[in-house]
Coordinates of C-alpha atoms in Angstrom, one line a residue:
X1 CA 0.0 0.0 0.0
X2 CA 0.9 3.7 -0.1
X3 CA 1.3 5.9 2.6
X4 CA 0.7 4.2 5.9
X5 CA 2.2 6.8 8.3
X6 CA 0.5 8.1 11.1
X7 CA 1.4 10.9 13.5
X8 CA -0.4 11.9 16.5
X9 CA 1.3 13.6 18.9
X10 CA 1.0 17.0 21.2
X11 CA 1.3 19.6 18.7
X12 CA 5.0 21.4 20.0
X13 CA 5.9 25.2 19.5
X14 CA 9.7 26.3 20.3
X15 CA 8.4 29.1 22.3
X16 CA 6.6 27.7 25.8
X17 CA 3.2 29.2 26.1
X18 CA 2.5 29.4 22.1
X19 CA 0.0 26.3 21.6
X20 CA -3.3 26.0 20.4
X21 CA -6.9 25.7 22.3
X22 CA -7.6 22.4 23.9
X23 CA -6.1 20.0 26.0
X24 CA -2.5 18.1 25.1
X25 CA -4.5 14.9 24.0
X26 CA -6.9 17.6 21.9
X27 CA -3.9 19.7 20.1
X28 CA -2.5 16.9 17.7
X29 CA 1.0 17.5 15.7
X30 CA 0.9 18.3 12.1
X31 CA 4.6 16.9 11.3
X32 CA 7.3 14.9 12.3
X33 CA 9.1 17.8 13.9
X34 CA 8.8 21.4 14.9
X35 CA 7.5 24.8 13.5
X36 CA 10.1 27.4 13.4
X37 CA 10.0 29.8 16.5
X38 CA 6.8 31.6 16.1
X39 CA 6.9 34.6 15.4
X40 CA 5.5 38.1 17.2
X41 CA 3.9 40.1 14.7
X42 CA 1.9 43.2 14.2
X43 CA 1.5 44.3 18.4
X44 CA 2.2 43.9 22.0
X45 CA -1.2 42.1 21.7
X46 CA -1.3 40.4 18.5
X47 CA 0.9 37.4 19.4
X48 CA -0.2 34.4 17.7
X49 CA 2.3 31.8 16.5
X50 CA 2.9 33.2 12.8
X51 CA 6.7 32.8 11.9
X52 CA 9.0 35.0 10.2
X53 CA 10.0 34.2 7.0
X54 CA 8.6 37.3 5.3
X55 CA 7.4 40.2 7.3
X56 CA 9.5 43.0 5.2
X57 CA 10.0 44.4 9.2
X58 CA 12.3 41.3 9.6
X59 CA 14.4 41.7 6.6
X60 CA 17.1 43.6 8.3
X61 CA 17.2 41.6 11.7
X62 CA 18.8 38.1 10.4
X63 CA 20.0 37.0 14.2
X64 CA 15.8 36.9 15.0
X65 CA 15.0 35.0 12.2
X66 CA 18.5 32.8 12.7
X67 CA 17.2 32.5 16.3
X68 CA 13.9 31.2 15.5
X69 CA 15.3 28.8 12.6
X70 CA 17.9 27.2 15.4
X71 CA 15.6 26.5 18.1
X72 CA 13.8 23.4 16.8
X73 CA 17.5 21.8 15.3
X74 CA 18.1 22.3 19.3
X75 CA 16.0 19.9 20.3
X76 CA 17.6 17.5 18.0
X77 CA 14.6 15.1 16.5
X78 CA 12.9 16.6 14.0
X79 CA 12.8 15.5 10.0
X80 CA 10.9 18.2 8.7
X81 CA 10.6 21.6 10.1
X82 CA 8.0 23.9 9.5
X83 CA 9.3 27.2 8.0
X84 CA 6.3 29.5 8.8
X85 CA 6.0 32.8 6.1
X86 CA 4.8 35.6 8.6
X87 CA 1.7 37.8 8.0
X88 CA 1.0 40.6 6.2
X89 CA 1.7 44.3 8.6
X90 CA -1.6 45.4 10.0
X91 CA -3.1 47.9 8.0
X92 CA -0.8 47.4 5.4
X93 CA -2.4 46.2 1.9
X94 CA -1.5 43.1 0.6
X95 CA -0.9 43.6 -2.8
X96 CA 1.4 46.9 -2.5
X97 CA 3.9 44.9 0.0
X98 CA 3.8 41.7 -1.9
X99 CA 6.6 41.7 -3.8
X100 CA 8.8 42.7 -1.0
X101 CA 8.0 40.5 1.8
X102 CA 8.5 37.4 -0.8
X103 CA 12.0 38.8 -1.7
X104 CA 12.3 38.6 2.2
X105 CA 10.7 35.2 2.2
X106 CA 13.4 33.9 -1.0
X107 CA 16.3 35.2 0.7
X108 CA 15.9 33.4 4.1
X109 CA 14.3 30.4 2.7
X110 CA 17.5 30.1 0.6
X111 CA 19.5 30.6 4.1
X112 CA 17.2 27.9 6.0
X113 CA 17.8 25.5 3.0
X114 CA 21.9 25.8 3.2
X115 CA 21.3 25.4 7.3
X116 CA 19.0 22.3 7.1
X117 CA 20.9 21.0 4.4
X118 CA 23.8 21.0 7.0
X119 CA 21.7 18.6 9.0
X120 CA 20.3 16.5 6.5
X121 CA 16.2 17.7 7.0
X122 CA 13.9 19.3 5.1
X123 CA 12.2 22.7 5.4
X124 CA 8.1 22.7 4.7
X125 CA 6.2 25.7 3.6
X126 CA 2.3 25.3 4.3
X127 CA -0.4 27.4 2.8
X128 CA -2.6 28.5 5.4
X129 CA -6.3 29.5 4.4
X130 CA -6.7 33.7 4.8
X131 CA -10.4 33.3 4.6
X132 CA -11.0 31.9 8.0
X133 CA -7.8 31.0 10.4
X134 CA -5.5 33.6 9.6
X135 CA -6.8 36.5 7.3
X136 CA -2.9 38.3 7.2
X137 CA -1.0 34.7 7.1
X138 CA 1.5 35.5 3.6
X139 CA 1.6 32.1 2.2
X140 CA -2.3 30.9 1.5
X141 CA -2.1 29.1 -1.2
X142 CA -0.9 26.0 -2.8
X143 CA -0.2 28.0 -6.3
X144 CA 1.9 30.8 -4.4
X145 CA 3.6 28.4 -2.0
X146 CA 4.5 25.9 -5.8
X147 CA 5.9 29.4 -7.4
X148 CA 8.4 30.3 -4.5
X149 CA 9.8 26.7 -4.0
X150 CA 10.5 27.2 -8.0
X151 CA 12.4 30.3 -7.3
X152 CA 14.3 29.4 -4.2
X153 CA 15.2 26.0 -6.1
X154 CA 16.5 24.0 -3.5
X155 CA 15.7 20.1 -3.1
X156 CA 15.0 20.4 0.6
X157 CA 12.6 23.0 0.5
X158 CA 9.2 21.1 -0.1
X159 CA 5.4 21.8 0.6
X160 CA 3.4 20.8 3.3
X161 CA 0.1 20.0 2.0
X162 CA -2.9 20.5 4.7
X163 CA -6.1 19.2 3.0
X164 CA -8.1 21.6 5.7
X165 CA -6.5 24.8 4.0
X166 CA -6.8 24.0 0.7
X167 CA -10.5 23.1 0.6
X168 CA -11.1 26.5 2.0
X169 CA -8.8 28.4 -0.3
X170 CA -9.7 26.9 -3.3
X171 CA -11.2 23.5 -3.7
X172 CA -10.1 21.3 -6.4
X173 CA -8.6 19.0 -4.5
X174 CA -8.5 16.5 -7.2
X175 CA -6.9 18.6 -9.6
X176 CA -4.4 20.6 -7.2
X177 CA -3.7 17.1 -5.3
X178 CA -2.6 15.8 -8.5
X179 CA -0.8 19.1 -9.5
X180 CA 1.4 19.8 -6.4
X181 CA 1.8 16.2 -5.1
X182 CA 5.5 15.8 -6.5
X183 CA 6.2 19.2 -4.7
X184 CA 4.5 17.5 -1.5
X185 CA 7.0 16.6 1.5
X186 CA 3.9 15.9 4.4
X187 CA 0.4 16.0 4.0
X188 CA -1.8 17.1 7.3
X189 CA -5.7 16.3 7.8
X190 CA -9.1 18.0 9.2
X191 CA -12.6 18.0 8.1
X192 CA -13.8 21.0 7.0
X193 CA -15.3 23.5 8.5
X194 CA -15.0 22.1 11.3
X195 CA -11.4 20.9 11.6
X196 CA -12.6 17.5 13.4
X197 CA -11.1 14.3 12.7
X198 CA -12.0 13.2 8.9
X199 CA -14.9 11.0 10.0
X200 CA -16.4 13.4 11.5
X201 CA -19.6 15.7 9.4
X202 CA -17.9 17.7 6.8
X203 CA -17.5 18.9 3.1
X204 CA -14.5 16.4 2.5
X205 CA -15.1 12.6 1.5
X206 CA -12.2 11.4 3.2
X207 CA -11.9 7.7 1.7
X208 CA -12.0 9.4 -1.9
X209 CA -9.2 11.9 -1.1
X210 CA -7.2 8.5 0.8
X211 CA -7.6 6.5 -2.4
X212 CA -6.4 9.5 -4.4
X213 CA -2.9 9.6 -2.1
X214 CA -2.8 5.6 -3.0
X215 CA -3.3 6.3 -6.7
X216 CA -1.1 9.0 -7.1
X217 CA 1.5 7.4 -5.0
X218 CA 1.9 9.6 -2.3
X219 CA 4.2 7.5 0.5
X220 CA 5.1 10.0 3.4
X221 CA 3.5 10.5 7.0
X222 CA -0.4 11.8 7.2
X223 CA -0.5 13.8 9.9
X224 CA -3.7 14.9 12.0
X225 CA -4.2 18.5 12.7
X226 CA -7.6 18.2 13.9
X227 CA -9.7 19.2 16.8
X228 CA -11.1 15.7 17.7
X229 CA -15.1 15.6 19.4
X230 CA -14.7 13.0 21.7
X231 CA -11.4 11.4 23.1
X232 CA -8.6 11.4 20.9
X233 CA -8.4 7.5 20.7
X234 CA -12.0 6.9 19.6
X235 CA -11.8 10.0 17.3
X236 CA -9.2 7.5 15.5
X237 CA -12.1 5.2 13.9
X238 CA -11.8 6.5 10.4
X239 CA -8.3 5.1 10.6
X240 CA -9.5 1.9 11.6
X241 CA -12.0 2.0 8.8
X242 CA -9.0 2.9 6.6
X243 CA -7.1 -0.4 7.7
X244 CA -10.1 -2.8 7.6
X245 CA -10.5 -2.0 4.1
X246 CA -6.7 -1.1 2.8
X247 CA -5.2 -3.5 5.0
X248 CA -3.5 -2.8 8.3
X249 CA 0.3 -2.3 7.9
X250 CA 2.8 -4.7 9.4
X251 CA 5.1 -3.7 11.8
X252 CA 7.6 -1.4 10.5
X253 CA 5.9 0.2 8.1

């Protein structure tokens, strides 16, 4: 079979304190390894976890963004780090600054690549949806993130492809899944909207978009960045659906 990687674990920032809502068995991990340090944009107030790869306010303080790229090869486990874009300045519009903070964004992805390189990992960049979970978040979709990896042109730079984002953003999951999937380095899962676990009520036919991985070859980890309704080891039923009808992987697999 194809992918039969699973990874459900606390979701882990490099900065305590920065997590999501919900309990440790409630906040599961997206990847293998960390996000870059989160980033503190926009105001004393406005903290959330939101990296900085491009904010053009960065551009000229390498050491933070050197800082924040370090702290996860600290902790000396993960495969594949999350290199987070940044957001968009408050007030500032989105178009006019565009073309800077991805300049920004080329020039320290194309440092993180020669550091990660050094280490043997790999460095993900994930869309993430503007419509609902982060309306300044740079990097929101799959076309934009595709683009940049083309410029920066380094082989371990790939994209982390959350299923829950790219509904949102733009649908046509077939089409972009089949588009973007040789670019694709981890692929995360939620039901949309309600980020629950994939059997849970949603837009997304889950089984389809499984059999699609399988066809198109996809082998890497699955990860599940969901929100489960229950307790997190019942919430895990869709995967035991999976297995009774793909067949459950041996040991080692």
């Amino acid at each position: 079979m194809g992918w039969s990687r699973l990874w459900c674990t606390p979701r882990l920032w490099a900065v305590p304190g920065m997590r999501r809502r919900g309990t440790e068995k409630e906040n599961l991990e997206v990847q293998e390894g960390l996000s870059e340090r989160p980033g503190e944009m926009g105001s004393r107030h406005d903290r959330r976890a939101a990296g900085r790869g491009a904010p053009r306010e960065r551009r000229s303080e390498g050491s933070r963004f050197e800082d924040g790229l370090h702290s996860p090869l600290q902790a000396h486990f993960p495969h594949r780090i999350h290199l987070m874009a940044g957001r968009v300045p408050q007030g500032a519009d989105r178009a006019a600054v565009r073309d800077e903070m991805e300049t920004v964004f080329l020039e320290n992805l194309r440092h993180a690549a020669g550091v990660l390189a050094q280490e043997n990992l790999v460095g993900l960049l994930e869309p993430i949806n503007t419509r609902i979970t982060d309306p300044r978040y740079f990097l929101d979709t799959p076309q934009q993130a595709a683009a940049i990896l083309e410029k920066v042109g380094r082989p371990n730079l790939q994209l982390q492809m959350d299923i829950f984002h790219w509904q949102i953003m733009d649908g046509n999951l077939t089409g972009n899944i089949r588009e973007f999937l040789p670019l694709v380095g981890h692929v995360q899962v939620a039901q949309v909207p309600g980020r629950g676990e994939p059997g849970s009520p949603g837009e997304l036919n889950f089984p389809y978009l499984f059999q699609l991985l399988e066809d198109e070859g996809y082998k890497g980890f699955v990860g599940c960045e969901y929100q489960p309704r229950g307790d997190t080891v019942e919430g895990l039923s869709w995967l035991r659906s999976y297995w009774d009808k793909q067949g459950r992987p041996q040991s080692g697999q």
